[in-house]
Amino acid sequence: MSTNNKEIRIGFYICHCGTNIAGVVDVDKIREFIAKKDNVVVSRNYKYMCSDPGQELIQKDIQEHRLNRIVVASCSPLLHEKTFRNTLEKAGLNPFYLQMVNVREHVAWVHSDNEKATEKAKALCNAAINRVRYNKPLEKKRVPFHQDVLIIGGGIAGIHSALILASAGKKVYLVEKKPTIGGHMAMFDKTFPTLDCAACILTPKMSAIKENKNVVLWTNSEVIKVEGYVGNFKVTIKRNPRYVREDLCIGCGQCIESCSYKEAKYPDEFNLGLSKRKPIYIPFPQAIPNSAIIDDKTCIHFKMGKCKQMCLSACERNAIDFNQKEELREIQVGAIIVATGFKIYDPQKEPEYGYGVYPNVYTSLEVERLINASGPTAGEVILRDGTKPKSIGIIHCIGSRSEKANKWCSRVCCMYSLKLAYLLKKHTHAEIYNFYIDMRTPGKMYEEFYDRLLMERVHFIRGKVAEVTDISLVKEEEGKLILRVEDTLASVIRRIPVDMVVLSVGLEPSEDTQKLAHILNIGLSAEGFFQERHPKLAPVSTFSEGIFIAGCCQGPKDIPDTVAQAGASAAEAMAMIDAGYFEIEPITAHVLDEFCSGCKSCINICPYSAISYDESKKKVFVNETLCKGCGTCSATCPSGVMKQNLFEDDQILNEIEGLLVYE
């Protein structure tokens, strides 16, 4: 590609960014240096280029000096490239005649030597001047947007997103892998710091999902395939058989009572194995849908074929259907919200705490079920050995803030530990000991709740418990669990005997996170949670347009933050739907048809499945809607005929030359 330099009129602008840039880089020196370059008509520096006066300065210069290329040296393009492109558009110039130079993050913030920083900035700015000469006018394209939305995950985040979208008249598909919606919140007794009943808050929302005509609820189902692109996703959902028809079952429970198994003998998943259930069961009293489900792994009918099928004859509504099969459903949606939640850390990975060894060592979630009125003991705290505890130790940060487990803070553990301390105190009147590393209570009314616990005479010991053991040294310790801990405030090693140990386990990505990330083609953070587009400016968006994340699948958070993020995801999806179309950035790949050999090297290498092979032409072609402009195909093409807008050879080579030769 060639360009007529006589027609090029460049405007250059370097931003002070207060003292962020100007405190390290000599902006006057850069301005004077660039002013001498060929085709540079205007060279200025200004305190805040992104401000309204800064943008108006660029617009005025474009019109007065007939500028047709603009270079802005400021902060990251991730923050302000859109701002300055809009500035060019308002002035009547194609927005892709803009080139940005990041002299804040790449220069000022990483250098302390002002002279060397200025030299580096000169090289980068010169490279941008060289490159912008070869920029071409590009146009954004619009694709129509399907009005329906898919939400994956039926916890509080998925429920809240679904209700917001449904109340705005949008059709929502809510897909949940488990037999009921509700997620972890349905398992809680109270919520901190207000101690509201979790079920009282959640179940009205669950019922609203069932009653809303705009919500299609599919439980016991999972997403197995996603094709297409933003605005036009084609999703395949596998609906696993329930063996009970949801449209007929009213949750009367007669089938459960009549089951050939006279006694419940299988671990109840909802109660974390603290109670038993039959092969046919309803997960919990407020379950939505409130219909039974048959576990084909434990039911005699499926295991041996010799069941008397008492449940079949007991059901007056003929809701039992042993012939149900797995179904595949295909739906078209415009946007997808991922709200798959979290799993709790498995404390058996840290055997020093005795979980799975000593029967009276519990996880925090198990204690939530113990103290719940609908739990396995109807709210009475009765230990596995049948006794009531008179002393309880709560150990914080199990699986969190640890070099050998998870390095991140799970955010909710301090507060739910305080909540459990309060509730256990009320239920048992036991002596409660909290063992913590640091007490983190950064939310609204959280510190006040901590103060309340101090007034309740709960013991707080700052120190990480080294081990939990049943080895007694004195008579008073016999039959007790012994916690050995260094009290860092008193500077002593303590041995504290208790009847019950509660492990405050951290939050981890849910089991299918990696699998779902592959299906949806979205990234994962270093911790394994779904990766947001930007931690501050786009916390619910992903790098795959039209796919949003909400709740603990993005990282540990409490219920208020989860609900807020769910609302934000719904709003983002609604904005796209109401626009009726989606604009595609033109920084996409394209093929020079006449030179393509049809070798297909680019097809398998494309991470977005945007390249296909045309059998009739024996050549490849790019779906611009799917293409994200990553450049992998153009770098791979052995013939050099795969090109990418805004990153063509002349642009890159001249930028490199400007970087190396800038005096």
XYZ file of C-alpha atoms in Angstrom:
663
model
C 0.000 0.000 0.000
C 1.225 3.520 -0.736
C -0.017 6.930 0.308
C 0.445 10.429 -1.083
C 2.335 12.295 1.617
C 1.361 15.685 0.144
C -2.253 15.014 1.046
C -1.466 14.026 4.642
C -2.080 16.732 7.266
C -1.386 15.476 10.791
C -2.424 16.996 14.094
C -0.417 15.881 17.153
C -1.591 16.334 20.758
C 0.175 15.266 23.944
C -1.659 15.303 27.272
C -0.192 16.361 30.629
C -2.770 14.204 32.464
C -2.238 16.555 35.393
C 1.197 15.444 36.550
C 0.710 11.770 35.654
C 2.548 12.289 32.354
C 3.999 15.805 32.589
C 5.618 15.025 35.944
C 7.933 12.535 34.242
C 7.875 13.287 30.500
C 8.951 16.678 29.103
C 5.787 17.326 27.086
C 7.091 20.620 25.635
C 10.130 18.827 24.283
C 7.922 16.148 22.704
C 5.653 18.801 21.152
C 8.619 20.658 19.633
C 10.167 17.420 18.365
C 6.996 16.220 16.601
C 6.293 19.713 15.161
C 9.364 19.302 12.895
C 8.166 16.030 11.358
C 6.892 15.786 7.791
C 3.152 16.269 7.331
C 2.671 17.518 10.914
C 0.608 20.682 10.616
C -0.335 21.146 14.279
C 1.576 20.027 17.390
C 0.172 20.913 20.802
C 0.237 19.931 24.449
C -2.688 20.391 26.829
C -3.318 19.635 30.480
C -6.308 17.283 29.975
C -6.882 16.218 26.378
C -9.879 14.043 27.297
C -11.729 17.011 28.826
C -14.352 18.885 26.816
C -11.981 21.831 26.099
C -9.302 19.350 24.991
C -11.674 17.613 22.596
C -12.983 20.954 21.297
C -9.381 21.995 20.594
C -8.925 18.954 18.331
C -12.239 19.561 16.543
C -11.387 23.213 15.937
C -7.938 22.336 14.548
C -9.387 19.684 12.222
C -11.661 22.256 10.630
C -9.307 25.253 10.635
C -6.170 23.404 9.482
C -7.913 20.756 7.343
C -6.306 17.964 9.377
C -6.930 14.427 8.108
C -4.860 12.414 10.570
C -4.786 12.755 14.373
C -2.270 11.395 16.896
C -3.067 11.687 20.608
C -0.372 10.819 23.158
C -2.089 10.275 26.487
C -3.185 7.327 28.633
C -4.260 3.836 27.610
C -6.402 3.524 24.443
C -8.507 1.121 26.483
C -9.755 4.133 28.432
C -10.048 6.882 25.844
C -9.713 5.581 22.290
C -13.522 5.679 21.963
C -13.529 9.238 23.364
C -11.144 10.553 20.737
C -12.722 8.574 17.901
C -16.003 10.299 18.766
C -14.140 13.623 18.707
C -12.961 12.972 15.141
C -16.443 11.906 14.099
C -17.975 15.122 15.453
C -15.472 17.087 13.388
C -16.459 15.188 10.234
C -13.335 13.012 10.070
C -13.357 9.227 9.841
C -12.667 8.002 13.420
C -10.111 5.439 12.234
C -7.751 8.197 11.135
C -6.848 8.343 14.853
C -3.704 6.823 16.329
C -3.106 6.811 20.078
C 0.172 6.592 21.997
C 0.129 5.324 25.564
C 2.692 7.558 27.287
C 1.167 7.217 30.743
C 1.123 3.444 31.488
C 3.940 2.620 29.040
C 6.241 5.526 29.918
C 5.457 7.860 32.824
C 4.178 5.226 35.235
C 7.038 2.775 34.678
C 10.065 5.107 34.602
C 11.733 7.321 37.180
C 14.468 8.731 34.934
C 12.832 11.777 33.298
C 15.363 12.107 30.492
C 15.106 8.465 29.434
C 11.331 8.548 29.763
C 11.192 11.544 27.439
C 13.382 9.777 24.892
C 11.146 6.719 24.983
C 8.079 8.915 24.542
C 9.705 10.596 21.530
C 10.273 7.219 19.885
C 6.707 6.065 20.524
C 5.195 9.325 19.249
C 7.378 9.269 16.134
C 6.261 5.675 15.476
C 2.618 6.776 15.690
C 3.247 9.660 13.251
C 4.815 7.210 10.795
C 1.952 4.758 11.168
C -1.006 7.156 11.006
C -0.026 8.169 7.468
C -1.135 4.720 6.328
C -4.406 4.566 8.262
C -7.449 4.015 6.050
C -11.074 5.097 6.524
C -13.071 2.222 7.955
C -16.775 1.875 8.621
C -18.555 0.078 11.445
C -21.145 -2.508 10.468
C -24.430 -3.259 12.157
C -25.916 -6.692 12.784
C -29.540 -7.234 13.876
C -30.110 -8.223 17.487
C -32.362 -11.075 18.597
C -34.654 -10.016 21.440
C -34.402 -13.089 23.720
C -31.822 -13.626 26.479
C -30.291 -16.791 27.936
C -29.284 -16.827 31.608
C -27.091 -19.703 32.761
C -27.432 -20.356 36.489
C -30.440 -20.092 38.772
C -28.944 -18.659 41.946
C -29.774 -15.196 43.252
C -27.749 -13.551 40.437
C -29.523 -15.455 37.662
C -32.923 -14.983 39.292
C -32.461 -11.224 39.706
C -31.215 -10.748 36.120
C -34.123 -12.790 34.781
C -36.745 -10.821 36.704
C -35.352 -7.455 35.565
C -35.335 -8.490 31.910
C -38.723 -10.188 32.130
C -40.283 -7.141 33.790
C -39.064 -5.098 30.804
C -40.950 -7.430 28.475
C -37.975 -9.491 27.291
C -38.235 -13.240 26.903
C -35.738 -15.019 29.144
C -34.512 -18.606 29.165
C -33.260 -19.447 32.677
C -31.216 -22.655 32.647
C -30.190 -24.333 35.915
C -28.156 -27.543 36.223
C -29.739 -28.602 39.527
C -33.361 -29.730 40.002
C -34.333 -26.373 41.560
C -33.350 -22.738 41.377
C -32.144 -20.875 44.469
C -28.438 -21.696 44.475
C -26.414 -21.411 47.665
C -28.599 -18.661 49.085
C -31.455 -21.166 49.449
C -29.232 -23.121 51.865
C -28.582 -20.190 54.209
C -30.468 -19.536 57.435
C -29.900 -15.794 57.864
C -28.062 -13.108 55.886
C -25.535 -10.703 57.369
C -25.456 -8.050 58.733
C -29.219 -7.592 59.183
C -29.935 -11.263 60.029
C -32.865 -11.338 57.613
C -34.269 -14.792 56.907
C -32.619 -15.905 53.661
C -35.661 -17.910 52.555
C -37.994 -14.970 53.259
C -35.961 -12.807 50.871
C -35.296 -15.429 48.229
C -38.439 -17.525 47.880
C -40.694 -14.641 46.695
C -38.217 -14.069 43.878
C -38.156 -17.795 43.098
C -41.951 -17.855 42.948
C -41.930 -14.767 40.728
C -39.734 -16.657 38.249
C -42.269 -19.472 38.035
C -45.215 -17.106 37.625
C -43.640 -14.755 35.067
C -44.870 -15.526 31.560
C -41.717 -14.042 30.020
C -39.439 -16.568 31.773
C -38.894 -20.066 30.419
C -37.431 -22.045 33.345
C -35.446 -25.191 32.557
C -33.983 -26.914 35.611
C -31.992 -30.154 35.549
C -30.551 -28.784 32.303
C -27.226 -27.574 30.965
C -25.809 -25.656 28.022
C -23.721 -27.934 25.817
C -23.130 -25.865 22.685
C -23.117 -22.200 21.653
C -22.743 -21.097 18.044
C -23.123 -17.767 16.298
C -22.285 -14.305 17.513
C -23.555 -11.308 19.445
C -27.208 -10.697 18.680
C -27.577 -14.091 17.019
C -26.495 -16.912 19.311
C -27.702 -20.428 18.573
C -27.641 -22.380 21.843
C -28.114 -26.104 22.389
C -29.415 -27.093 25.821
C -29.526 -30.619 27.195
C -32.579 -31.267 29.379
C -31.942 -34.255 31.604
C -34.958 -36.446 32.446
C -36.670 -35.734 35.750
C -39.000 -38.750 35.422
C -41.707 -36.539 36.904
C -43.741 -34.202 34.734
C -43.394 -30.657 36.069
C -46.676 -29.572 34.448
C -48.631 -32.217 36.386
C -46.787 -32.556 39.713
C -48.027 -30.345 42.554
C -45.429 -31.415 45.117
C -47.894 -33.241 47.376
C -45.216 -35.761 48.395
C -47.414 -38.877 48.188
C -45.006 -40.495 45.737
C -42.163 -40.002 48.223
C -44.152 -41.542 51.075
C -45.148 -44.560 48.962
C -41.654 -45.245 47.592
C -40.579 -48.885 47.974
C -37.688 -47.648 50.115
C -39.420 -47.449 53.481
C -36.577 -45.397 54.903
C -34.465 -42.643 53.408
C -30.976 -44.028 52.891
C -29.149 -41.815 50.374
C -27.215 -38.633 51.270
C -29.351 -35.537 50.819
C -27.354 -33.171 48.597
C -29.230 -30.078 49.722
C -28.378 -30.832 53.362
C -24.802 -31.714 52.393
C -25.201 -35.325 53.513
C -26.304 -34.372 57.040
C -29.608 -36.138 56.355
C -30.889 -38.872 54.049
C -33.389 -38.900 51.207
C -35.199 -41.484 49.105
C -34.559 -42.065 45.374
C -37.625 -39.896 44.698
C -37.526 -36.576 46.525
C -38.166 -32.829 46.508
C -34.871 -30.977 47.200
C -36.374 -28.639 49.853
C -39.850 -27.396 50.816
C -39.705 -24.108 48.842
C -38.086 -25.632 45.737
C -39.006 -24.146 42.354
C -40.229 -26.036 40.445
C -41.917 -27.624 43.451
C -42.090 -31.067 41.911
C -40.434 -34.363 42.740
C -37.459 -35.784 40.902
C -36.286 -39.397 40.626
C -32.579 -40.147 40.979
C -31.957 -42.842 38.356
C -28.650 -43.772 40.025
C -30.385 -44.966 43.209
C -33.909 -45.923 42.070
C -34.466 -49.726 41.956
C -36.483 -49.377 38.750
C -33.419 -48.110 36.896
C -30.833 -50.164 38.766
C -32.540 -53.581 38.753
C -35.888 -53.222 36.960
C -37.637 -54.944 39.886
C -39.301 -51.972 41.569
C -42.972 -52.325 42.510
C -43.442 -48.765 41.250
C -45.512 -47.770 44.264
C -44.897 -44.116 43.420
C -46.587 -44.612 40.063
C -49.810 -45.884 41.595
C -49.726 -43.330 44.441
C -49.669 -40.336 42.094
C -53.273 -39.367 41.372
C -52.200 -36.885 38.682
C -50.176 -39.455 36.687
C -47.108 -37.234 36.860
C -44.581 -40.076 37.142
C -43.026 -40.906 33.763
C -40.270 -43.534 33.764
C -40.003 -43.230 29.984
C -38.707 -39.682 29.958
C -35.544 -39.312 27.883
C -32.816 -36.750 27.579
C -33.910 -33.909 25.274
C -31.899 -31.432 23.211
C -33.433 -27.996 22.716
C -32.129 -25.317 20.375
C -32.899 -21.666 21.024
C -31.947 -18.342 19.397
C -30.915 -15.530 21.726
C -29.240 -12.181 21.341
C -27.359 -12.063 24.641
C -26.161 -14.488 27.304
C -25.726 -13.826 31.030
C -23.537 -16.281 32.937
C -24.398 -16.588 36.643
C -23.071 -20.025 37.583
C -22.003 -19.105 41.107
C -19.272 -20.850 43.083
C -18.334 -23.975 44.979
C -16.951 -24.077 48.501
C -13.370 -25.080 49.193
C -12.869 -28.724 50.170
C -11.180 -28.617 53.617
C -9.995 -32.214 53.260
C -7.170 -30.714 51.192
C -5.832 -29.385 54.523
C -5.867 -32.496 56.761
C -4.455 -30.618 59.750
C -7.959 -29.289 60.428
C -9.424 -32.774 60.838
C -12.368 -32.488 58.443
C -13.531 -35.980 57.541
C -11.425 -37.395 60.404
C -13.193 -36.013 63.457
C -17.005 -36.159 63.217
C -17.526 -32.880 65.059
C -15.575 -30.815 62.520
C -18.023 -29.077 60.151
C -17.830 -26.700 57.219
C -19.587 -23.359 57.529
C -22.180 -24.383 54.940
C -23.008 -27.525 56.917
C -23.594 -25.337 59.965
C -25.941 -23.161 57.888
C -28.086 -26.264 57.401
C -27.813 -27.320 61.068
C -29.142 -24.022 62.385
C -31.839 -23.752 59.713
C -35.401 -24.528 60.857
C -35.925 -26.555 57.669
C -32.566 -28.313 58.054
C -31.808 -31.903 59.067
C -32.177 -31.210 62.805
C -35.017 -28.646 62.570
C -32.676 -25.897 63.739
C -31.238 -27.676 66.795
C -27.464 -27.842 66.832
C -26.962 -31.529 67.530
C -23.545 -32.943 66.723
C -22.884 -36.170 64.866
C -22.222 -37.900 68.187
C -25.675 -36.848 69.437
C -24.466 -34.224 71.923
C -24.985 -30.467 72.087
C -21.811 -28.347 72.000
C -20.835 -26.248 74.985
C -17.811 -24.735 73.285
C -17.277 -24.010 69.575
C -14.221 -22.905 67.618
C -14.684 -21.066 64.297
C -11.546 -21.051 62.153
C -11.379 -18.366 59.464
C -9.655 -18.414 56.061
C -9.796 -22.140 55.286
C -8.729 -22.323 51.668
C -8.331 -18.546 51.367
C -5.261 -16.300 51.652
C -3.021 -19.346 51.601
C 0.080 -20.181 49.592
C -0.839 -23.874 49.483
C -4.561 -23.367 48.740
C -6.049 -20.192 47.228
C -4.218 -16.897 47.480
C -7.297 -14.727 47.167
C -9.508 -13.453 49.980
C -12.999 -14.915 49.628
C -14.496 -11.651 50.950
C -17.527 -13.116 52.719
C -15.846 -15.432 55.242
C -15.227 -12.909 58.040
C -18.809 -11.715 57.941
C -20.482 -15.102 57.697
C -18.201 -16.343 60.502
C -19.460 -13.482 62.675
C -23.026 -14.341 61.675
C -22.537 -18.015 62.556
C -20.919 -17.044 65.848
C -23.978 -14.979 66.705
C -26.480 -17.658 65.637
C -24.601 -20.509 67.335
C -24.464 -18.455 70.513
C -28.244 -17.989 70.377
C -28.925 -21.652 69.566
C -26.513 -23.291 72.012
C -25.375 -20.644 74.583
C -21.917 -22.138 74.041
C -18.569 -20.406 74.437
C -17.637 -19.250 70.912
C -14.036 -18.723 69.775
C -13.216 -16.990 66.476
C -9.704 -17.617 65.162
C -8.843 -15.062 62.503
C -5.856 -13.751 60.559
C -7.312 -10.271 59.950
C -10.887 -9.146 60.503
C -12.257 -7.703 57.271
C -15.626 -5.944 57.589
C -15.700 -3.376 54.747
C -19.424 -3.203 53.919
C -22.397 -1.142 55.018
C -23.221 -1.917 58.680
C -20.526 -4.621 58.714
C -18.282 -2.968 61.293
C -21.316 -2.344 63.504
C -22.148 -6.047 63.316
C -18.589 -6.876 64.423
C -18.982 -4.503 67.374
C -22.237 -6.245 68.247
C -20.422 -9.590 68.444
C -17.836 -8.083 70.757
C -20.683 -7.086 73.055
C -22.046 -10.661 72.911
C -18.836 -11.840 74.602
C -17.659 -13.919 71.680
C -13.922 -14.623 71.979
C -11.682 -13.314 69.175
C -8.178 -14.748 68.888
C -5.878 -13.321 66.250
C -3.819 -16.194 64.899
C -3.892 -18.995 62.382
C -4.792 -22.365 63.882
C -1.924 -24.805 63.316
C -3.923 -28.003 63.822
C -7.053 -29.619 65.188
C -6.461 -32.801 67.157
C -8.134 -34.999 69.767
C -4.940 -35.691 71.711
C -5.571 -34.572 75.292
C -2.819 -33.632 77.730
C -4.957 -33.055 80.789
C -8.192 -34.547 82.079
C -10.241 -31.450 81.170
C -9.382 -31.996 77.492
C -10.670 -35.565 77.251
C -13.359 -36.038 74.590
C -12.643 -32.576 73.208
C -11.139 -31.301 69.977
C -7.970 -29.366 70.723
C -7.085 -26.278 68.677
C -3.449 -25.253 68.823
C -2.914 -21.636 67.838
C -0.464 -18.802 68.276
C -2.291 -15.823 69.758
C -0.353 -13.058 67.979
C -1.840 -10.288 70.127
C -0.875 -11.957 73.414
C 2.323 -13.511 71.940
C 1.586 -16.942 73.405
C 0.851 -20.426 72.071
C -2.594 -21.554 73.203
C -4.384 -24.903 73.374
C -8.129 -24.445 73.355
C -10.431 -27.464 73.853
C -13.846 -27.280 72.134
C -16.748 -29.624 71.400
C -17.274 -28.449 67.822
C -15.088 -26.935 65.118
C -16.493 -24.833 62.265
C -14.250 -24.321 59.227
C -14.962 -21.060 57.413
C -14.298 -22.314 53.907
C -13.534 -20.000 51.009
C -15.149 -19.650 47.603
C -13.813 -21.229 44.410
C -14.957 -21.300 40.763
C -17.790 -23.784 40.232
C -17.012 -27.227 38.802
C -17.999 -26.553 35.192
C -16.400 -23.112 34.868
C -13.576 -24.226 32.578
C -15.899 -26.339 30.425
C -18.400 -23.494 30.079
C -15.638 -20.992 29.294
C -14.646 -23.197 26.357
C -18.258 -23.486 25.150
C -18.843 -19.728 25.380
C -15.348 -18.790 24.235
C -14.752 -16.443 27.178
C -11.614 -16.100 29.249
C -10.719 -17.084 32.794
C -8.713 -15.098 35.318
C -5.601 -16.503 36.983
C -7.820 -17.645 39.865
C -10.120 -19.587 37.504
C -13.148 -17.259 37.664
C -14.667 -15.812 34.493
C -12.638 -12.859 33.237
C -14.354 -9.484 32.887
C -13.447 -7.112 30.058
C -12.154 -4.463 32.460
C -12.125 -4.677 36.284
C -13.350 -1.093 36.707
C -14.949 0.130 33.500
C -16.549 -3.099 32.260
C -16.930 -5.422 35.281
C -19.843 -7.437 33.830
C -18.816 -7.555 30.158
C -16.534 -10.195 28.656
C -14.267 -10.092 25.632
C -16.949 -12.023 23.730
C -19.511 -9.406 22.765
C -23.021 -10.099 24.001
C -21.913 -12.388 26.844
C -22.051 -10.976 30.371
C -21.142 -12.326 33.810
C -22.798 -11.767 37.177
C -22.258 -12.864 40.747
C -19.624 -15.164 42.196
C -18.724 -16.735 38.851
C -16.739 -13.504 38.306
C -15.171 -13.590 41.771
C -16.153 -13.919 45.459
C -18.744 -11.407 46.610
C -21.614 -11.019 49.056
C -25.336 -10.992 48.235
C -25.731 -7.182 47.788
C -22.796 -7.025 45.372
C -24.083 -10.112 43.552
C -27.529 -8.577 43.100
C -26.014 -5.262 41.965
C -23.872 -7.008 39.374
C -26.838 -9.092 38.212
C -28.783 -5.890 37.652
C -25.868 -4.400 35.729
C -25.679 -7.467 33.464
C -29.406 -7.267 32.775
C -29.073 -3.554 31.969
C -26.181 -4.185 29.557
C -28.152 -6.894 27.769
C -31.281 -4.719 27.674
C -29.359 -1.792 26.154
C -28.227 -4.023 23.288
C -31.703 -5.479 22.781
C -33.433 -2.090 22.755
C -30.925 -0.719 20.249
C -32.078 -3.460 17.874
C -28.617 -3.867 16.380
C -24.979 -4.226 17.354
C -22.106 -2.273 15.841
C -19.078 -4.323 14.853
C -15.630 -2.802 15.096
C -14.081 -2.929 11.616
C -10.699 -4.072 12.945
C -11.302 -7.471 11.386
C -9.439 -9.800 9.073
C -10.156 -10.124 5.358
C -8.811 -12.315 2.559
C -7.296 -11.213 -0.752
C -9.390 -13.709 -2.744
C -7.324 -13.719 -5.913
C -4.197 -14.863 -4.070
C -5.695 -17.323 -1.525
C -4.465 -20.890 -2.146
C -7.132 -22.453 0.087
C -4.555 -24.182 2.294
C -6.908 -23.832 5.331
C -4.007 -23.055 7.712
C -5.971 -20.189 9.171
C -9.170 -22.133 9.916
C -7.916 -24.274 12.789
C -5.817 -21.505 14.276
C -8.733 -19.029 14.634
C -9.811 -18.940 18.317
C -13.230 -17.499 17.411
C -14.228 -19.936 14.621
C -14.624 -16.914 12.336
C -13.014 -18.462 9.229
C -14.730 -20.948 6.934
C -13.886 -22.682 3.670
C -15.870 -22.057 0.495
C -15.946 -25.364 -1.396
C -17.131 -23.761 -4.631
C -14.304 -21.195 -4.733
C -11.748 -23.387 -2.942
C -10.869 -20.384 -0.801
C -11.450 -19.273 2.783
C -13.641 -16.377 3.914
C -14.000 -14.462 7.180
C -17.225 -13.908 9.089
C -16.630 -10.320 10.225
C -19.260 -10.612 12.933
C -17.361 -13.407 14.668
C -13.874 -11.990 14.031
C -12.362 -10.116 16.988
C -9.296 -8.814 15.174
C -6.777 -10.828 17.188
C -4.457 -11.133 14.166
C -3.664 -14.825 14.623
C -4.769 -15.725 11.095
C -2.805 -12.954 9.369
C 0.321 -13.954 11.277
C -0.225 -17.628 10.332
C -1.078 -17.291 6.626
C 1.866 -18.693 4.634
C 0.869 -16.720 1.530
C 0.472 -13.407 3.341
C -2.978 -12.885 1.823
C -4.863 -12.727 5.121
C -4.950 -9.055 6.071
C -6.301 -7.216 9.080
C -7.804 -3.748 9.035
C -5.794 -1.161 10.976
C -2.904 -3.637 11.300
C -1.717 -3.966 7.722
C 1.897 -4.518 6.759
C 2.649 -0.901 5.776
C 1.213 0.377 9.035
C 3.176 -2.039 11.213
C 6.469 -1.752 9.303
C 6.402 2.043 9.267
C 5.557 2.095 12.960
C 8.578 -0.112 13.671
C 10.783 2.134 11.540
C 9.562 5.213 13.418
C 10.315 3.499 16.704
C 13.889 2.629 15.737
C 14.800 5.785 13.773
C 13.280 8.850 15.357
C 15.945 11.602 15.413
